[in-house]
Amino acid sequence: MAVLRAKLGASLAAARARPPPLGRRPPPAPCSALAGAMEPAPHWLVGLHFDNRALRALPVETPPPGPEGAPSAPRPVPGACFSRVRPAPLRQPRVVALSEPALALLGLGAPPADADAREAREAEAALFFSGNALLPGSEPAAHCYCGHQFGQFAGQLGDGAAMYLGEVCTAAGERWELQLKGAGPTPFSRQADGRKVLRSSIREFLCSEAMFHLGVPTTRAGACVVSQSTVVRDPLYDGNPKPEQCAVVLRVAPTFLRFGSFEIFKPADALTGRAGPSAGRDDIRVQMLDYVISSFYPDIQAAHADDSVQRHAAFFREVTRRTAQLVAEWQCVGFCHGVLNTDNMSVVGLTIDYGPFGFLDRYDPEHVCNASDTAGRYAYGKQPEVCKWNLQKLAEALDPELPLELGEAILAEEFDPEFRRHYLQKMRRKLGLVRAELGEDGALVARLLETMHLTGADFTNTFYLLSSFPAGPESPDLAEFLAALTAQCASLEELRLAFRPQMDPRQLSMMLMLAQSNPQLLALIGTRASLTRELERVEQQSRLEQLSQEELHSRNRSHWTDWLREYRARLEKDRESADDTAAWQAEHVRVMHANNPKYVLRNYIAQNAIEAAEKGDFSEVRRVLKLLETPYHREGEAAEPEEAGGQLSYSSKPPLWAAELCVT
């Protein structure tokens, strides 16, 4: 430790100094000016160059005076987009894992080979990325935003557990906003403590990086840090709270502004009576639009410099297109967001805020990954519809700077066609249709998904297996391929578990009586959808009880035989449009391998890593992180070895216990 302290001496001395005063600093040079002037940093992190443009361009609240070191008091924050805050220290922070590809965005070098140097590097990361010390030039602040949560306007929300640190400018002229999630209370914490725990932090850290390497636009995660500080949580909301370790995630993105950022100007909502804290402040909305468009859509700014309405229309059109493309990408990798509120949607088209999320195992368009979403509002199959609804709320929030009638016309014109175009284009690549684009392709995809649904096929593994489908007319019998494919279908045991009734029979009987006697009350308390799903479970369970495993297998085989015959005929048409059959075959395989992942962050994979980390073993988090950095097929790769004790490979179908995991 003496060597470590010596290496960190200068960093600690600078960082432990009192944070800068909460007033404004003189504006530093822009990124372009810094690009040629940077010198090698004396230490790993303290040489990062900050230029905190958002705090100069948008109004910032200076908190009311209070006791030195006291946390930010929850309060409304009118007339401001940010409020200055300070991270609250944690006891004995240490690094769980670092994402080297994410940190490389900031111009930070590769990890050193020397063990002492790596130890010093992790100690520095633990110090600064826990919030225990501030990097020179950082200016912590919490962002004020509102949002529609589960369809209802919630009023002021804001960064209750996240803090803007500042914007790092790199030698390449890029700009990245840094944010700590879990660094302590802010004015937006309401009754909460501003902390995040290890399990949710690991999930966010791993999924942010998994999504990036899958090719899905996303915020990034550079570090996950845990501490000896604890908070009490009730993870399943079942009346069994327990102390859990506090953790912090370093998040990286061009910006964390979101649809809800523009909802702070909303007047009193007709249904909830809530209003945004800056209702009536059209001047700030103009400021925010100018900042967002000039910073993140400079081409739009240049093209419509003299016409604000056309500029705002072009901005909304581009946000609509990016959002449609984003949700199409989610659907094509089987990703379920879980909390698709307006405050969790990015103005630059990124996946943002990984709370309850999940990747499909058994294909089910009605899959809900958030156990709190009892009405199924954010089910996998509803995500495109919900994103469009959220864009409608953004259009309302931009009025009158973008007249609502114009915003709604843009949404109607752009979203559905762009979603369908991007989705079908991606699905063609997943099916290896590399030459001809035929009108029948949408129906082929729809029948594939129907077959997957009927057979309970694993979403990721089914597509991955199709990469090895013997496509040619001269190919051998399909028996071997069909055996592999049907092995990815749900077993009778899995289906019985999946369709197990959730209600006590007496409760179900009471609900049915209420549906007959007072349907208005049933609708008012929001349980009609739950009742419908429960009745479907009971009916499905009854059918499954009368089905044998042999009958199920035969039925699945028949479904897949029918679809594969159709698929083979479509592949033959694609091949016929190519001049060189060998070249077509090579491209077909390459494109399928590049678009059908072998690994996604399934819930049980994250759970294995979490359980090990909670015992102090971070090796599984780091192993999973490396696995997720290369999710697609690589030429010449060896099969992933089974773990000691016979644990399945993470590319295998999930174990039965995975279906029991509950994320809220």
PDB file of C-alpha atoms in Angstrom, residues 29-141:
ATOM      1  CA  ALA A  29     -11.804  26.914 -23.980  1.00  0.00           C
ATOM      2  CA  PRO A  30     -14.033  24.878 -26.335  1.00  0.00           C
ATOM      3  CA  CYS A  31     -13.101  21.305 -27.220  1.00  0.00           C
ATOM      4  CA  SER A  32     -11.665  22.285 -30.577  1.00  0.00           C
ATOM      5  CA  ALA A  33      -9.210  24.662 -28.940  1.00  0.00           C
ATOM      6  CA  LEU A  34      -8.189  22.087 -26.359  1.00  0.00           C
ATOM      7  CA  ALA A  35      -7.571  19.357 -28.918  1.00  0.00           C
ATOM      8  CA  GLY A  36      -4.090  20.483 -29.874  1.00  0.00           C
ATOM      9  CA  ALA A  37      -3.048  21.803 -26.474  1.00  0.00           C
ATOM     10  CA  MET A  38      -3.337  18.727 -24.284  1.00  0.00           C
ATOM     11  CA  GLU A  39      -0.241  17.475 -22.508  1.00  0.00           C
ATOM     12  CA  PRO A  40       0.215  14.029 -20.992  1.00  0.00           C
ATOM     13  CA  ALA A  41      -1.631  13.784 -17.683  1.00  0.00           C
ATOM     14  CA  PRO A  42       0.546  13.263 -14.587  1.00  0.00           C
ATOM     15  CA  HIS A  43      -1.977  10.683 -13.403  1.00  0.00           C
ATOM     16  CA  TRP A  44      -4.565   8.576 -15.089  1.00  0.00           C
ATOM     17  CA  LEU A  45      -7.759  10.556 -14.442  1.00  0.00           C
ATOM     18  CA  VAL A  46      -6.797  13.981 -13.126  1.00  0.00           C
ATOM     19  CA  GLY A  47      -5.602  15.033 -16.571  1.00  0.00           C
ATOM     20  CA  LEU A  48      -9.109  14.843 -18.055  1.00  0.00           C
ATOM     21  CA  HIS A  49     -10.128  18.214 -19.541  1.00  0.00           C
ATOM     22  CA  PHE A  50     -13.586  19.447 -18.630  1.00  0.00           C
ATOM     23  CA  ASP A  51     -15.631  22.002 -20.533  1.00  0.00           C
ATOM     24  CA  ASN A  52     -19.078  22.055 -18.929  1.00  0.00           C
ATOM     25  CA  ARG A  53     -21.073  23.633 -21.716  1.00  0.00           C
ATOM     26  CA  ALA A  54     -24.518  22.564 -20.458  1.00  0.00           C
ATOM     27  CA  LEU A  55     -24.076  24.559 -17.247  1.00  0.00           C
ATOM     28  CA  ARG A  56     -23.146  27.654 -19.236  1.00  0.00           C
ATOM     29  CA  ALA A  57     -25.945  27.332 -21.772  1.00  0.00           C
ATOM     30  CA  LEU A  58     -28.833  26.423 -19.436  1.00  0.00           C
ATOM     31  CA  PRO A  59     -30.072  28.015 -16.200  1.00  0.00           C
ATOM     32  CA  VAL A  60     -28.564  26.526 -13.044  1.00  0.00           C
ATOM     33  CA  GLU A  61     -30.030  26.842  -9.564  1.00  0.00           C
ATOM     34  CA  THR A  62     -27.587  27.629  -6.783  1.00  0.00           C
ATOM     35  CA  PRO A  63     -28.989  25.778  -3.756  1.00  0.00           C
ATOM     36  CA  PRO A  64     -30.185  27.811  -0.777  1.00  0.00           C
ATOM     37  CA  PRO A  65     -27.594  28.114   2.000  1.00  0.00           C
ATOM     38  CA  GLY A  66     -27.558  25.358   4.577  1.00  0.00           C
ATOM     39  CA  PRO A  67     -25.221  23.638   7.044  1.00  0.00           C
ATOM     40  CA  GLU A  68     -21.793  22.856   5.600  1.00  0.00           C
ATOM     41  CA  GLY A  69     -21.754  19.355   4.159  1.00  0.00           C
ATOM     42  CA  ALA A  70     -25.528  18.897   4.522  1.00  0.00           C
ATOM     43  CA  PRO A  71     -27.184  16.925   1.706  1.00  0.00           C
ATOM     44  CA  SER A  72     -29.388  18.671  -0.813  1.00  0.00           C
ATOM     45  CA  ALA A  73     -32.908  19.054   0.552  1.00  0.00           C
ATOM     46  CA  PRO A  74     -35.739  17.740  -1.651  1.00  0.00           C
ATOM     47  CA  ARG A  75     -37.637  20.683  -3.106  1.00  0.00           C
ATOM     48  CA  PRO A  76     -39.211  22.054  -6.275  1.00  0.00           C
ATOM     49  CA  VAL A  77     -36.642  23.630  -8.582  1.00  0.00           C
ATOM     50  CA  PRO A  78     -38.423  26.256 -10.696  1.00  0.00           C
ATOM     51  CA  GLY A  79     -36.742  28.285 -13.417  1.00  0.00           C
ATOM     52  CA  ALA A  80     -33.694  26.023 -13.774  1.00  0.00           C
ATOM     53  CA  CYS A  81     -32.514  22.988 -15.722  1.00  0.00           C
ATOM     54  CA  PHE A  82     -29.833  22.003 -13.198  1.00  0.00           C
ATOM     55  CA  SER A  83     -29.164  22.395  -9.501  1.00  0.00           C
ATOM     56  CA  ARG A  84     -25.641  22.294  -8.096  1.00  0.00           C
ATOM     57  CA  VAL A  85     -24.980  19.375  -5.750  1.00  0.00           C
ATOM     58  CA  ARG A  86     -22.110  17.535  -4.108  1.00  0.00           C
ATOM     59  CA  PRO A  87     -21.602  13.774  -3.966  1.00  0.00           C
ATOM     60  CA  ALA A  88     -21.872  12.185  -0.520  1.00  0.00           C
ATOM     61  CA  PRO A  89     -18.798  10.122   0.486  1.00  0.00           C
ATOM     62  CA  LEU A  90     -18.886   6.341   0.731  1.00  0.00           C
ATOM     63  CA  ARG A  91     -16.883   4.094   3.051  1.00  0.00           C
ATOM     64  CA  GLN A  92     -14.002   2.175   1.495  1.00  0.00           C
ATOM     65  CA  PRO A  93     -14.991   2.258  -2.175  1.00  0.00           C
ATOM     66  CA  ARG A  94     -13.395  -0.262  -4.509  1.00  0.00           C
ATOM     67  CA  VAL A  95     -13.748  -1.115  -8.167  1.00  0.00           C
ATOM     68  CA  VAL A  96     -16.009  -3.992  -9.182  1.00  0.00           C
ATOM     69  CA  ALA A  97     -15.093  -3.644 -12.862  1.00  0.00           C
ATOM     70  CA  LEU A  98     -13.990  -1.114 -15.458  1.00  0.00           C
ATOM     71  CA  SER A  99     -15.112  -1.084 -19.081  1.00  0.00           C
ATOM     72  CA  GLU A 100     -11.972  -0.320 -21.047  1.00  0.00           C
ATOM     73  CA  PRO A 101     -13.839   0.361 -24.334  1.00  0.00           C
ATOM     74  CA  ALA A 102     -16.080   2.914 -22.599  1.00  0.00           C
ATOM     75  CA  LEU A 103     -13.179   4.609 -20.806  1.00  0.00           C
ATOM     76  CA  ALA A 104     -11.265   4.748 -24.095  1.00  0.00           C
ATOM     77  CA  LEU A 105     -13.920   7.224 -25.306  1.00  0.00           C
ATOM     78  CA  LEU A 106     -12.431   9.696 -22.824  1.00  0.00           C
ATOM     79  CA  GLY A 107      -8.933   9.294 -24.265  1.00  0.00           C
ATOM     80  CA  LEU A 108      -7.782   7.136 -21.357  1.00  0.00           C
ATOM     81  CA  GLY A 109      -5.113   4.635 -22.268  1.00  0.00           C
ATOM     82  CA  ALA A 110      -5.212   0.860 -22.156  1.00  0.00           C
ATOM     83  CA  PRO A 111      -4.696  -0.888 -18.808  1.00  0.00           C
ATOM     84  CA  PRO A 112      -1.027  -1.297 -17.894  1.00  0.00           C
ATOM     85  CA  ALA A 113       0.608  -4.707 -17.794  1.00  0.00           C
ATOM     86  CA  ASP A 114       2.257  -4.020 -14.439  1.00  0.00           C
ATOM     87  CA  ALA A 115       0.197  -5.285 -11.495  1.00  0.00           C
ATOM     88  CA  ASP A 116       1.119  -2.370  -9.205  1.00  0.00           C
ATOM     89  CA  ALA A 117       0.151   0.121 -11.913  1.00  0.00           C
ATOM     90  CA  ARG A 118      -3.179  -1.626 -12.426  1.00  0.00           C
ATOM     91  CA  GLU A 119      -3.796  -1.526  -8.679  1.00  0.00           C
ATOM     92  CA  ALA A 120      -3.026   2.198  -8.590  1.00  0.00           C
ATOM     93  CA  ARG A 121      -5.337   2.751 -11.533  1.00  0.00           C
ATOM     94  CA  GLU A 122      -8.225   0.959  -9.817  1.00  0.00           C
ATOM     95  CA  ALA A 123      -7.614   2.888  -6.593  1.00  0.00           C
ATOM     96  CA  GLU A 124      -7.816   6.154  -8.521  1.00  0.00           C
ATOM     97  CA  ALA A 125     -10.997   5.003 -10.244  1.00  0.00           C
ATOM     98  CA  ALA A 126     -12.534   4.003  -6.896  1.00  0.00           C
ATOM     99  CA  LEU A 127     -11.727   7.425  -5.440  1.00  0.00           C
ATOM    100  CA  PHE A 128     -13.139   9.558  -8.242  1.00  0.00           C
ATOM    101  CA  PHE A 129     -15.893   7.308  -9.599  1.00  0.00           C
ATOM    102  CA  SER A 130     -17.418   6.793  -6.158  1.00  0.00           C
ATOM    103  CA  GLY A 131     -17.818  10.553  -5.727  1.00  0.00           C
ATOM    104  CA  ASN A 132     -15.438  10.579  -2.756  1.00  0.00           C
ATOM    105  CA  ALA A 133     -13.296  13.135  -4.602  1.00  0.00           C
ATOM    106  CA  LEU A 134     -13.916  15.469  -7.506  1.00  0.00           C
ATOM    107  CA  LEU A 135     -11.830  15.547 -10.635  1.00  0.00           C
ATOM    108  CA  PRO A 136     -10.346  18.996 -11.333  1.00  0.00           C
ATOM    109  CA  GLY A 137     -12.777  20.894 -13.545  1.00  0.00           C
ATOM    110  CA  SER A 138     -15.856  18.824 -12.725  1.00  0.00           C
ATOM    111  CA  GLU A 139     -18.972  20.658 -11.507  1.00  0.00           C
ATOM    112  CA  PRO A 140     -21.514  18.263 -10.010  1.00  0.00           C
ATOM    113  CA  ALA A 141     -25.126  19.104 -10.752  1.00  0.00           C
TER     114      ALA A 141
END
